[in-house]
Structure formats: C-alpha cells, structure tokens
Coordinates of C-alpha atoms and ligand atoms in Angstrom, one line a residue:
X1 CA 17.6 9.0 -85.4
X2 CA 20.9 9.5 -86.8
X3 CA 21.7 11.6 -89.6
X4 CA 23.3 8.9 -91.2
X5 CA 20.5 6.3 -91.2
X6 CA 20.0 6.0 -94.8
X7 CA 16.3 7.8 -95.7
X8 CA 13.7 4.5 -96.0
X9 CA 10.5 5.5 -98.2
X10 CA 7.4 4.6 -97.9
X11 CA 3.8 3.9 -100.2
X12 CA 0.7 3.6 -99.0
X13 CA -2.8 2.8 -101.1
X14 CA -6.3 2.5 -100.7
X15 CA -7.2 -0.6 -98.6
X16 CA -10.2 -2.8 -97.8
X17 CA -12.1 -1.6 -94.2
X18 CA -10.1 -2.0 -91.3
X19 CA -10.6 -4.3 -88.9
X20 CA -9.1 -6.1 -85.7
X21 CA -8.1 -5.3 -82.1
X22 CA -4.9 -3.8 -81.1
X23 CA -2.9 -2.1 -78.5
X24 CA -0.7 0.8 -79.3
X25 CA 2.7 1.6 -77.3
X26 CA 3.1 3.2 -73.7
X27 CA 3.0 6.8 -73.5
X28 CA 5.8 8.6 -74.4
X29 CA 6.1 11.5 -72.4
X30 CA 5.1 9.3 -69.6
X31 CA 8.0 6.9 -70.5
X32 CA 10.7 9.5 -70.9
X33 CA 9.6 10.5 -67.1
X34 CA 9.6 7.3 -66.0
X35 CA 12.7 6.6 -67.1
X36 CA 14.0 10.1 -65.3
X37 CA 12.7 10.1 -62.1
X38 CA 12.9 6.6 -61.6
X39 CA 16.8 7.1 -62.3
X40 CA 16.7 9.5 -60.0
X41 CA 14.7 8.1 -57.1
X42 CA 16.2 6.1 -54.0
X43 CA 15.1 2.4 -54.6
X44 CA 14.0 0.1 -57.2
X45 CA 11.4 1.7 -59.7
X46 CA 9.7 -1.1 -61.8
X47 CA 8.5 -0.2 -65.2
X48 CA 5.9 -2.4 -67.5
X49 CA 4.2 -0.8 -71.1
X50 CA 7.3 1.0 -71.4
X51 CA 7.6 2.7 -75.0
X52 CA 10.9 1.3 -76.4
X53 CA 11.3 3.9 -79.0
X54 CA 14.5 5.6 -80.3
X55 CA 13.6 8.5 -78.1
X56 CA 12.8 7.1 -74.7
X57 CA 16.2 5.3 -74.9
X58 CA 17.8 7.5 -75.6
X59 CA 16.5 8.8 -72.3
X60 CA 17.4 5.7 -70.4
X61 CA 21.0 6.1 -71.6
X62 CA 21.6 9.2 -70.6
X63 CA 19.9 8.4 -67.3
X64 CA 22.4 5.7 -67.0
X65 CA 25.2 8.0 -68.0
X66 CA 24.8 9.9 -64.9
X67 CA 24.6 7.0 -62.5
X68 CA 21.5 5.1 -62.6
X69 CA 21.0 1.7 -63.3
X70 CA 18.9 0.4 -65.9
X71 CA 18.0 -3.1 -67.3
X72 CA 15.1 -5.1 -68.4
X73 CA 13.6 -8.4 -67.1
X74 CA 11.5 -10.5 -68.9
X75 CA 8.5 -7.5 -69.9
X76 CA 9.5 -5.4 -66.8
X77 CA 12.4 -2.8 -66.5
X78 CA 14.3 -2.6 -63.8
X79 CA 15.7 0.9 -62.6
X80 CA 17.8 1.5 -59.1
X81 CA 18.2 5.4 -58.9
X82 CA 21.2 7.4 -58.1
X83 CA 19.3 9.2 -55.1
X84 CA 17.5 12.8 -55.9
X85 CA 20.7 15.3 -56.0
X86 CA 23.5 12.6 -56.7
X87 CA 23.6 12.3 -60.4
X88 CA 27.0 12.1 -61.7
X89 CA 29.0 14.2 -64.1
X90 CA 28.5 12.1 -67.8
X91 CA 31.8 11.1 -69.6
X92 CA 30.8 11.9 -72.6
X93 CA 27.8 14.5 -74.5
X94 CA 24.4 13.1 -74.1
X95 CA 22.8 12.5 -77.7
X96 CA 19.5 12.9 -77.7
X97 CA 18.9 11.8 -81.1
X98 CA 15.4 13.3 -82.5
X99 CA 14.0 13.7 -78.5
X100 CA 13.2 17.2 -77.8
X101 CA 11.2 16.0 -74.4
X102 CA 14.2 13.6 -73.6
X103 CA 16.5 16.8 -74.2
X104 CA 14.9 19.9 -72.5
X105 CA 14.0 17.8 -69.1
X106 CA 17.1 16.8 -68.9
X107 CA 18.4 20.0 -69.6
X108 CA 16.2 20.9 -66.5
X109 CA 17.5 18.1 -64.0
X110 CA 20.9 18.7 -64.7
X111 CA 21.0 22.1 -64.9
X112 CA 21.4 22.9 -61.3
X113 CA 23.6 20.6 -60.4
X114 CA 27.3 21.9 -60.1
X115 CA 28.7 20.4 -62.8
X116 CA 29.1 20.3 -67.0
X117 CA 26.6 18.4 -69.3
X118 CA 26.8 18.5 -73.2
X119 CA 23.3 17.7 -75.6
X120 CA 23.3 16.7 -78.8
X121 CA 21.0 16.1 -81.2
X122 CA 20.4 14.8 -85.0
X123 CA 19.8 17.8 -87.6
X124 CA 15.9 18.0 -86.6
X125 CA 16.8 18.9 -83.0
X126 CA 19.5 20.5 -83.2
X127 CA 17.4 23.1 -85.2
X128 CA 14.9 23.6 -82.2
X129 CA 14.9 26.8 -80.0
X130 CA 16.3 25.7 -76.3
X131 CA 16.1 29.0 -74.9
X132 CA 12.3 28.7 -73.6
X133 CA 14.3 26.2 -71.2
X134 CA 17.4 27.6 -70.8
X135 CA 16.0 31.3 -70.0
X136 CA 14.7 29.8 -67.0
X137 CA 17.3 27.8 -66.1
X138 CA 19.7 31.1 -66.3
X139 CA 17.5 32.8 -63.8
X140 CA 18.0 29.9 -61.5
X141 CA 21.8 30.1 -61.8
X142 CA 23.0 27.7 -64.6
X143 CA 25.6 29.2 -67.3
X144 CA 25.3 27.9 -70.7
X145 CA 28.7 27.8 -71.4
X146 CA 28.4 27.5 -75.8
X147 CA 25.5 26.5 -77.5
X148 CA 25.0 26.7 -81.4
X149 CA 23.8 30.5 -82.5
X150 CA 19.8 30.9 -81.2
X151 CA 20.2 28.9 -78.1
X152 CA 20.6 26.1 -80.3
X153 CA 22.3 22.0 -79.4
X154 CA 25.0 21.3 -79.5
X155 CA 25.7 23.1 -76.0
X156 CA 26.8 22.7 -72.7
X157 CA 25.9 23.5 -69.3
X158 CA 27.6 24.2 -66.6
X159 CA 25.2 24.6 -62.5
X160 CA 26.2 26.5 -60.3
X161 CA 27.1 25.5 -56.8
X162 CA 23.8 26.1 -55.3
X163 CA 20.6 26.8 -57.6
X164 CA 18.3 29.5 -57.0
X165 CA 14.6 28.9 -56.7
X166 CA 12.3 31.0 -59.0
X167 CA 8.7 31.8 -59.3
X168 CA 8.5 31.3 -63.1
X169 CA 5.2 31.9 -65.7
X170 CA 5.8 30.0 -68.4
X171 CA 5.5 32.3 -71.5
X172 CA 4.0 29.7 -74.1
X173 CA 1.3 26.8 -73.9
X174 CA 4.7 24.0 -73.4
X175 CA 4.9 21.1 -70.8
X176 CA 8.2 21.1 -71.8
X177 CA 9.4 24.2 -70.3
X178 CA 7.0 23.8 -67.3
X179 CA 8.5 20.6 -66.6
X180 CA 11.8 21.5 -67.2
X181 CA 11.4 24.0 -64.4
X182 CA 9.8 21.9 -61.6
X183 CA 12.5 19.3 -62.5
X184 CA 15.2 21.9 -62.0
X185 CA 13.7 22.6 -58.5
X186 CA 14.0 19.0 -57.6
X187 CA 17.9 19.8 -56.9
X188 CA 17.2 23.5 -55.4
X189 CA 17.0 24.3 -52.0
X190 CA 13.6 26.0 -50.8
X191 CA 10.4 26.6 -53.4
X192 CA 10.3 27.2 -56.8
X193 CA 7.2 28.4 -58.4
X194 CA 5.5 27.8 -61.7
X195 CA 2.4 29.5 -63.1
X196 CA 1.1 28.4 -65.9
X197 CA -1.7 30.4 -67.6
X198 CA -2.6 28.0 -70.0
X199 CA -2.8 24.6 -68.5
X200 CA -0.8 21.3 -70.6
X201 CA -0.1 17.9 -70.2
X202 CA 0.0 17.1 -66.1
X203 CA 2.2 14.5 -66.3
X204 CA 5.3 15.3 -64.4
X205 CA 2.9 16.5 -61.5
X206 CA 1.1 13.4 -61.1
X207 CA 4.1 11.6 -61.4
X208 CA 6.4 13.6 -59.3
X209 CA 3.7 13.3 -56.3
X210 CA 3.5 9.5 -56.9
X211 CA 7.7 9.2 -56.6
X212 CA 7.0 11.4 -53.3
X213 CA 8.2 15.2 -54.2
X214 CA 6.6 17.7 -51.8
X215 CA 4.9 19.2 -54.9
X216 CA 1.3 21.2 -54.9
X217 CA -1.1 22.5 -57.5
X218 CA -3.5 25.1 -57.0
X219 CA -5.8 26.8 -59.8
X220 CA -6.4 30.7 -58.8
X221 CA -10.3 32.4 -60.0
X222 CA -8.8 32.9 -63.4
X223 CA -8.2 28.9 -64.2
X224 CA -4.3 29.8 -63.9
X225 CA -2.1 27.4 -61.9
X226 CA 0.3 27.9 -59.4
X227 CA 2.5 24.6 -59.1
X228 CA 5.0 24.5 -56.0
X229 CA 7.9 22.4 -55.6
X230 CA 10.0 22.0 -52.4
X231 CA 13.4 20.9 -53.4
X232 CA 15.6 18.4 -52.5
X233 CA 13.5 16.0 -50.9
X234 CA 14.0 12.3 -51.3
X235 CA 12.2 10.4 -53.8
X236 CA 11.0 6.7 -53.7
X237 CA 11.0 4.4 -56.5
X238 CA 7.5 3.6 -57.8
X239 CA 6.0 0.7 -59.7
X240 CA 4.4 1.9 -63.3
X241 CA 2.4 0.4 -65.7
X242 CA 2.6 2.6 -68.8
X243 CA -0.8 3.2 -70.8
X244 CA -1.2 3.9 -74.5
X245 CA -0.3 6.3 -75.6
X246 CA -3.1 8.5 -76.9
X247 CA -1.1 10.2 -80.0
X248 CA -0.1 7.0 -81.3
X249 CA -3.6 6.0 -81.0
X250 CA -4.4 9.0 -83.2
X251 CA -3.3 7.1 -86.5
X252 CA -5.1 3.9 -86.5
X253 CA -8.3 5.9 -84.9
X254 CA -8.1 8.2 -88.2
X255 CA -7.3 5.7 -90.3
X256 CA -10.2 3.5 -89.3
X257 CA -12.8 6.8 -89.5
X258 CA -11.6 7.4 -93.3
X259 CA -11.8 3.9 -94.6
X260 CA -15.1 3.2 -95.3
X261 CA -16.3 0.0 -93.7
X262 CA -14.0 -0.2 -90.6
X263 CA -14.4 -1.6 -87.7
X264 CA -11.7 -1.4 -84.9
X265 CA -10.8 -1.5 -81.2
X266 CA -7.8 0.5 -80.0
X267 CA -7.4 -0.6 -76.0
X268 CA -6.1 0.9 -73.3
X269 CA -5.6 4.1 -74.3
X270 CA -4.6 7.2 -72.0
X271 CA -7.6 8.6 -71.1
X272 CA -6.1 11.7 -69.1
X273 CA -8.4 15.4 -70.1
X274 CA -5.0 17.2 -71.3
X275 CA -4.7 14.5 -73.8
X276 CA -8.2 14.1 -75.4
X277 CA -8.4 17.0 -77.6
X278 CA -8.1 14.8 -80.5
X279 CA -10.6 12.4 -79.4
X280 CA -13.3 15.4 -79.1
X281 CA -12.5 17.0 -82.3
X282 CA -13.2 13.8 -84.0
X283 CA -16.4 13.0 -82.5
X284 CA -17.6 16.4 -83.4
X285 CA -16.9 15.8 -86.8
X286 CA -19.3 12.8 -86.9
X287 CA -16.8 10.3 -85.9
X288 CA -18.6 6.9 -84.8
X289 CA -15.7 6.4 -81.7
X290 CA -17.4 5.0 -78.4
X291 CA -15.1 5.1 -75.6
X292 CA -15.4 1.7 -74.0
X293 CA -14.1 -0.2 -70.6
X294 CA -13.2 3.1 -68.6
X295 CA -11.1 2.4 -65.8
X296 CA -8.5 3.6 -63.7
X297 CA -4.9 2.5 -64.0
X298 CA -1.7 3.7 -61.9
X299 CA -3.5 6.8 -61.2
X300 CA -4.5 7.6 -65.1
X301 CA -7.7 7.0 -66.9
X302 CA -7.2 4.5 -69.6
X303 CA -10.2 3.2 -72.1
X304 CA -10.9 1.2 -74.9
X305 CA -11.6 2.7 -78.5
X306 CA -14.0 1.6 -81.0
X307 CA -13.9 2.9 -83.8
X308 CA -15.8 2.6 -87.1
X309 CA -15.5 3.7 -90.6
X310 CA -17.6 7.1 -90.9
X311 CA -18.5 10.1 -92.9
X312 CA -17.0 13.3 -91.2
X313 CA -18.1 16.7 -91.7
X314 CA -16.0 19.8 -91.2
X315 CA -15.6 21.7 -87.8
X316 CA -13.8 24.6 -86.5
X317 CA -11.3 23.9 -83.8
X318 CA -10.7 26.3 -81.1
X319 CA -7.4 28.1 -80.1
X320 CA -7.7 26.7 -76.5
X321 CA -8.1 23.2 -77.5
X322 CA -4.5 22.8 -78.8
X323 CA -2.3 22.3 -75.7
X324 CA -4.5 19.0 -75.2
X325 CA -4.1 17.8 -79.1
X326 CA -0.9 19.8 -79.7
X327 CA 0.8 16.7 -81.6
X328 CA -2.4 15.6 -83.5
X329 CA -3.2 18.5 -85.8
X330 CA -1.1 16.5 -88.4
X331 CA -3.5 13.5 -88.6
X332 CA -6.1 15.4 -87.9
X333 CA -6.1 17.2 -90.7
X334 CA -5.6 14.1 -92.4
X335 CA -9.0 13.4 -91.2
X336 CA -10.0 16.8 -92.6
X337 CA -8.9 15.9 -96.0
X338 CA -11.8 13.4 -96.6
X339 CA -14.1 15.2 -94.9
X340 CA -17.7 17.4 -96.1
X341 CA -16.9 21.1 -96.0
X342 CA -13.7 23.0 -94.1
X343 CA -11.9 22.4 -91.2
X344 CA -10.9 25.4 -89.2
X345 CA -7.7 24.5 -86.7
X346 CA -6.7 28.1 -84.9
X347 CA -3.9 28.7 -82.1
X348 CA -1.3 26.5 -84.2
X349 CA 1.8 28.5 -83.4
X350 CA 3.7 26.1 -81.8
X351 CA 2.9 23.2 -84.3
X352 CA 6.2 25.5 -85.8
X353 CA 8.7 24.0 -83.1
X354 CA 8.4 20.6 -83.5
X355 CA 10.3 17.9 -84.5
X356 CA 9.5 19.9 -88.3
X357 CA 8.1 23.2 -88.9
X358 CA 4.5 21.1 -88.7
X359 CA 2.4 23.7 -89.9
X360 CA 4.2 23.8 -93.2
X361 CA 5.1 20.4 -93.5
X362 CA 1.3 19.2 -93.3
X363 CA 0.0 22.4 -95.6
X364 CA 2.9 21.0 -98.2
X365 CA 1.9 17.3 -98.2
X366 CA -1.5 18.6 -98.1
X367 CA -1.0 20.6 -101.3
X368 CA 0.8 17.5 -103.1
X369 CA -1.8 15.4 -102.7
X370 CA -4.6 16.9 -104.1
X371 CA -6.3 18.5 -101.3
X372 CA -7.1 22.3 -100.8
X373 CA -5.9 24.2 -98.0
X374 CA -5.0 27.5 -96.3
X375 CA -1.7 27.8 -94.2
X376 CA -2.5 31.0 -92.1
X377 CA 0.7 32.6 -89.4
X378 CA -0.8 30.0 -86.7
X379 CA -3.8 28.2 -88.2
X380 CA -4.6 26.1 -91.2
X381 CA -8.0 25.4 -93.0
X382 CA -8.7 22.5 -95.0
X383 CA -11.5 21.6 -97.5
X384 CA -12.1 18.3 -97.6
X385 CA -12.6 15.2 -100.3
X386 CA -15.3 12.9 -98.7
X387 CA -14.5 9.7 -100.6
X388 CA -11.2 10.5 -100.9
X389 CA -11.7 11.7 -105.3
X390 CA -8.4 13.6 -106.4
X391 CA -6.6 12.6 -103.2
X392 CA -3.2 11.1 -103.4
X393 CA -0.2 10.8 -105.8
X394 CA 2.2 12.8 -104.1
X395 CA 5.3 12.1 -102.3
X396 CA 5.3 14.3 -99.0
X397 CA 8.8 15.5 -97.5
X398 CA 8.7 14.6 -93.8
X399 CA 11.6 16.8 -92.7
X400 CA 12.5 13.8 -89.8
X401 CA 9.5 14.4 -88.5
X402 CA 7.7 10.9 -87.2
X403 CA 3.8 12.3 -87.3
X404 CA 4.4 13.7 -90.4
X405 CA 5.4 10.4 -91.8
X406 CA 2.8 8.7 -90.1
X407 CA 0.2 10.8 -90.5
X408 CA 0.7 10.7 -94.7
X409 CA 0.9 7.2 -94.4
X410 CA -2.4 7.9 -93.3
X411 CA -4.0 9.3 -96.2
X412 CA -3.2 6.8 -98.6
X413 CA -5.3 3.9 -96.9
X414 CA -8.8 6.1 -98.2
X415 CA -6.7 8.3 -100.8
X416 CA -7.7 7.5 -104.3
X417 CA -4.2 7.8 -105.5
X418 CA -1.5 6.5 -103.3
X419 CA 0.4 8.2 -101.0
X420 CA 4.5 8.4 -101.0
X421 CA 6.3 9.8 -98.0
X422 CA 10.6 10.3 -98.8
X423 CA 11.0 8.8 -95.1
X424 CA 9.4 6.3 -92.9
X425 CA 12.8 5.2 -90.7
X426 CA 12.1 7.8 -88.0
X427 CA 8.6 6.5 -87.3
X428 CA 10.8 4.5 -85.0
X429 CA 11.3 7.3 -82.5
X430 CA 8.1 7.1 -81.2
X431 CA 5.9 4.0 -82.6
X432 CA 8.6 1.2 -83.8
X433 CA 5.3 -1.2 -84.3
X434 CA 3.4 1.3 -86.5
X435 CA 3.7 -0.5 -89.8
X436 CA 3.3 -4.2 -88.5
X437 CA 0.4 -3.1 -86.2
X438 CA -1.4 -1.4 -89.5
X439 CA -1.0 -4.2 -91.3
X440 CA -2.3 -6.2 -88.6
X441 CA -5.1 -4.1 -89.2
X442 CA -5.1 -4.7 -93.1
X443 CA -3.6 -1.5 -94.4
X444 CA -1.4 -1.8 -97.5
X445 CA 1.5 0.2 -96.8
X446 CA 5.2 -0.9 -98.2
Ligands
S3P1 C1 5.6 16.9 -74.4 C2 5.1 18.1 -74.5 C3 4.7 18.7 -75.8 C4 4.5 17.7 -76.9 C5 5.7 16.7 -76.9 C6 5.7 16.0 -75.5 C7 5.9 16.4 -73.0 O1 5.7 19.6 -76.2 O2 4.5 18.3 -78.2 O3 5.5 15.7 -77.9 O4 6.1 15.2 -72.8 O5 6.1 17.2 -72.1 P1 5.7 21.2 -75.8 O6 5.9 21.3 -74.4 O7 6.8 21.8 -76.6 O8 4.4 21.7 -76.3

C-alpha cells in the first residue's frame, strides 16, 4: 500500500448462512520465501499457488532489483536466481510497501553482503521497530548507516566485506528475526547459530533444506531449538506448489461458525502444527470444523475445511499457543464477540508490532460495536453476544492494517447492526480475492 491510495470504506450486514466451496490464496510467508530463495538459487525455481498480493510483489521486485529474474507463465512463475552470494547492488531503495516479512528478510539477505541497500516502507511500516533484526545483523558485521529515530525505515545498510557468523537466541517469539538470521548466514562463511526458545513458524527451515542449504535443527531436553546453518553453499532451484494459506482461511472459517446456518468447505489449507493455533482454539469453543482430505503436499500438510454454522462458547487461550495463531487473535476475537461467556487470549504482546498496534485496534472496534471487553498490557478478554443482539453500528479505524479490516468485515455478516470499517483497500496486501470470494460465499459486504 501506498500512502496515497485514496482510503476505500467498507459495510458489511447480517447475511443469510453461508454456503459454497472455495479456495483461499497461497501462503504468504511461504510466498515471500519463495520468491527469495528462489531469486537466489542457481537454476530455474517454478512456482504455482503463488499469493499475488501487494506484499509478496513487492518481494518479487526487490528480488529482481538485485539480479534475479522473474516472470510468469500461464499459472506458473518462473524464477532464474542470481546464484547464493551474487546478488547485486539495487539502483534504487527497495519499497516494501505494508511488508514487514518482505522487509526484515531481506534486511537479513542483504545485510552481509558488501554493499548498500535502502528499505522503505508506507506509514504502517515505517512505524515498526527493525532493531530486533538489525541488532543481530550488527553483531554479524553490518553498519546501518541512517535509519529513522528507533531503528525505524527509511534506512540503509551497508555489509561488511566478510560477515561474521553468530550463535544468536532470538529474544522474542518472531520468525521474522529468526529467519532473518539464518538468511544472513546464507552469505557468511562457517556456522551461524540460532536458538530459539520458543519455537514459530518453520518455514524457512523446511524450505531452505528443500533449496539444498546445509541447514540442521535439533530440539535440546528443554523443547528449545538449536538451528545450524553452514554458509555459503549453493542452492538449487526447487519446484513449489504454494498451499492456502491458513490465516486467510481464518476469515471465511469464522465467518461461517457465526452465521447461523452455514455450511462451507475451505480446501487446501496449510496444515503445518505452527500454524493451527487458530483452528484448535475454535474447535474448543464448540466450533463444528472437521478437517477433511489430509494429505501431503511439497513437503506440507494441507487439508480440507468444513465448516458449519455453530454456537461457540467462551475459552481461555494460553500464552504458549500464540506464536502458532499469532496473526488470528483479531478474527478470533471476532469469533469471541458472539460467543456464550468470556474469552480469555493471554501472551498477546507482540500483537503490538504489527502492521497496527493490534491489541488496541481490535479492543477499539470491539468497543464501537457494541461488544464488552478488557484490553490488559498483553492480553484481552471478551464477553460475548451469542446471536449477535447489540452487536454492530460502528465504524472501526483499521490503522492500514489488512486483518483488522478483514476481521470487522467479519462481524457484520452475524452483527445485528452493520459493521463499517474507514478502509478496505489494503485487504489487498495479503487476500486481493477477499471480497469476491465472500460474496461467492453469500456475504453482503459493499
Ligand atoms: C511471519 C512471521 C510473523 C507473522 C507474519 C509472518 C513470517 O511475524 O506475524 O505475518 O512469515 O515469518 P513475527 O515474526 O513478527 O511474529
């Protein structure tokens, strides 16, 4: 998103059950990786289920900025890398629009290399800390040669001639940093190290292995894991078939649970453990979801949803269940809001990072619409409306912040009263099909 696309709001009301079969888009953090290492890899990487959101191109031009060459056939895209360690100086700043993934793992892949890279953002990222990836990357050997006050975009990197490895325990539950880190290793000579206490999303593990990095996990007595790297080995291109992604699954899977009546299939749908927090959650709150057609694909679980209209009571989620639901609690405590009794969601402090302070931003649209809540430091407790009485007639400020938007839009389909959101235009950063795949569905959104 640019900060000059004019804001685009959004209504949505109480509709008739749900019902049809759809397919949400690939992955994104899978995308924005395969866009990256397949730019870097020796060889022809061939990508199909691709997310073309704002933020996984944006990936795919900076990837091309720096060398690589990217284009699209038919339903396929095509990607011949630049060779791990030969990416090439880019002309001009990369702008990574709303992409905080997009933006700190490339901050990690070019980081080491010996020469000077400039990120910018639109206003949402460019409010974001970097310094849980640049810290790291300093201790490796890269200068940040300006950056806005905070560790903040715009700034600029500069490598040094020959990175240092590091053994590095990442501080906070973030895939972002650990990635960032392993990617920074690709280009470093010798091993570098990351422990991570708290285990998150596996994806650039699997998926380095599968391009051919000499990369190892192993998980000591205590559950933490130690993940080697050996850098600056060659990497092959790989053929990947991209599955759904699981957090854009999240809205129709609420939506269908709230509106009383539904009936729905969501298929293939990433099935992978550190991505089925939200999944659980629901269940235990009564949800009728039965995971159907399990199967393996490109080395991932994938599944089929259904998912029918039910009557959800309140739970209490625990701390350690966030780094596998970590970009759900917004439409889950959508979910909440029609739900008997209180939801409990603890261990939310990094919901405060995201594209929008998210904590806030859901507690606030929360409050306009009728529907009682607690916003604690790093947790947030909602009593719920079963039927939906009282919800609705507010108009929630999304702050550029896609699942906030989404997630509102949400509501309204079971609110009583509907549901106004000040901005729908940067739903396109993640799920461009999000409104004509709903009203596929028969939700009544404009
Ligand atoms: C992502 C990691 C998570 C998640 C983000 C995607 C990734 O961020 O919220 O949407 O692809 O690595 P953090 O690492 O900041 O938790």
């Amino acid at each position: 998103m640019d900060h000059i696309t004019p804001p685009k709001p959004a209504t949505a009301r109480r509709s008739e059950n749900l019902s049809g079969t759809v397919r949400v888009p690939g992955d994104k953090s899978i995308s924005h990786r395969s866009f990256m290492f397949g730019g870097l890899a020796s060889g022809e990487t061939r990508i199909t289920g691709l997310l073309e959101g704002e933020d996984v191109l944006r990936t795919g031009e900076a990837m091309k900025a720096m060398g690589a060459n990217i284009r699209k056939e038919g339903d396929t895209w095509l990607i011949n890398g630049v060779g791990n360690g030969c990416l090439l100086e880019a002309a001009e700043p990369l702008d990574f629009g709303n992409a905080g993934t997009g933006s700190r793992l490339t901050m990690g892949l070019v980081g080491t290399y010996d020469m000077e890279t400039t990120f910018i953002g639109d206003a949402s990222l460019s409010k974001r800390p970097m310094g849980r990836v640049l810290d790291p990357l300093r201790l490796m050997g890269v200068q940040v040669v300006k950056a806005a006050p905070g560790d903040r975009m715009p700034l600029t990197l500069r490598g040094p001639r020959h990175a240092a490895p590091i053994s590095y325990r990442v501080p906070m539950a973030s895939a972002q940093v650990k990635s960032a880190v392993l990617i920074a290793g690709l280009n470093t000579a010798g091993v570098t190290t990351v422990i991570e206490p708290v285990m998150t999303r596996d994806h650039t593990e699997k998926m380095l292995a599968g391009f051919g990095a000499d990369i190892e996990v192993e998980t000591d007595k205590e559950g933490v894991r130690h993940i080697r790297i050996v850098g600056q080995g060659k990497l092959n291109g790989q053929t990947i078939a991209v599955p759904g992604d699981p957090s854009s699954a999240g809205f129709p899977l609420v939506a269908a649970l709230i509106v009383p009546g539904s009936d729905i299939v969501i298929e293939n749908v990433l099935m992978n453990p550190t991505r089925t927090g939200l999944l659980l959650t629901l269940q235990e709150m009564g949800g009728n979801i039965e995971v159907i057609n399990q199967r393996s694909a490109g080395g991932e679980d994938v599944a089929d949803l259904r998912v029918r209209g039910s009557e959800l009571k309140g739970v209490t989620v625990p701390a350690d269940r966030a780094p596998s639901m970590i970009d759900e609690y917004p439409v889950l405590a959508v979910a909440a809001s029609f739900a008997e009794g209180e939801t409990l969601m603890q261990g939310l402090e990094e919901l405060r990072v995201k594209e929008s302070d998210r904590l806030a931003a859901v507690a606030r649209g929360l409050e306009v619409n009728g529907v009682d809540c607690t916003e604690g430091g790093d947790w947030l407790s909602v009593r719920g409306r079963p039927g939906g009485s009282g919800i609705g007639g507010g108009v929630v400020e999304t702050h550029l912040d896609h699942r906030i938007a989404m997630s509102f839009l949400i509501m309204g389909l079971a609110a009583e009263k509907p549901v106004a959101i000040d901005d729908s235009a940067m739903i396109a950063t993640s799920f461009p099909e999000f409104l004509g795949l709903m009203a596929d569905l028969g939700a009544s959104i404009d």
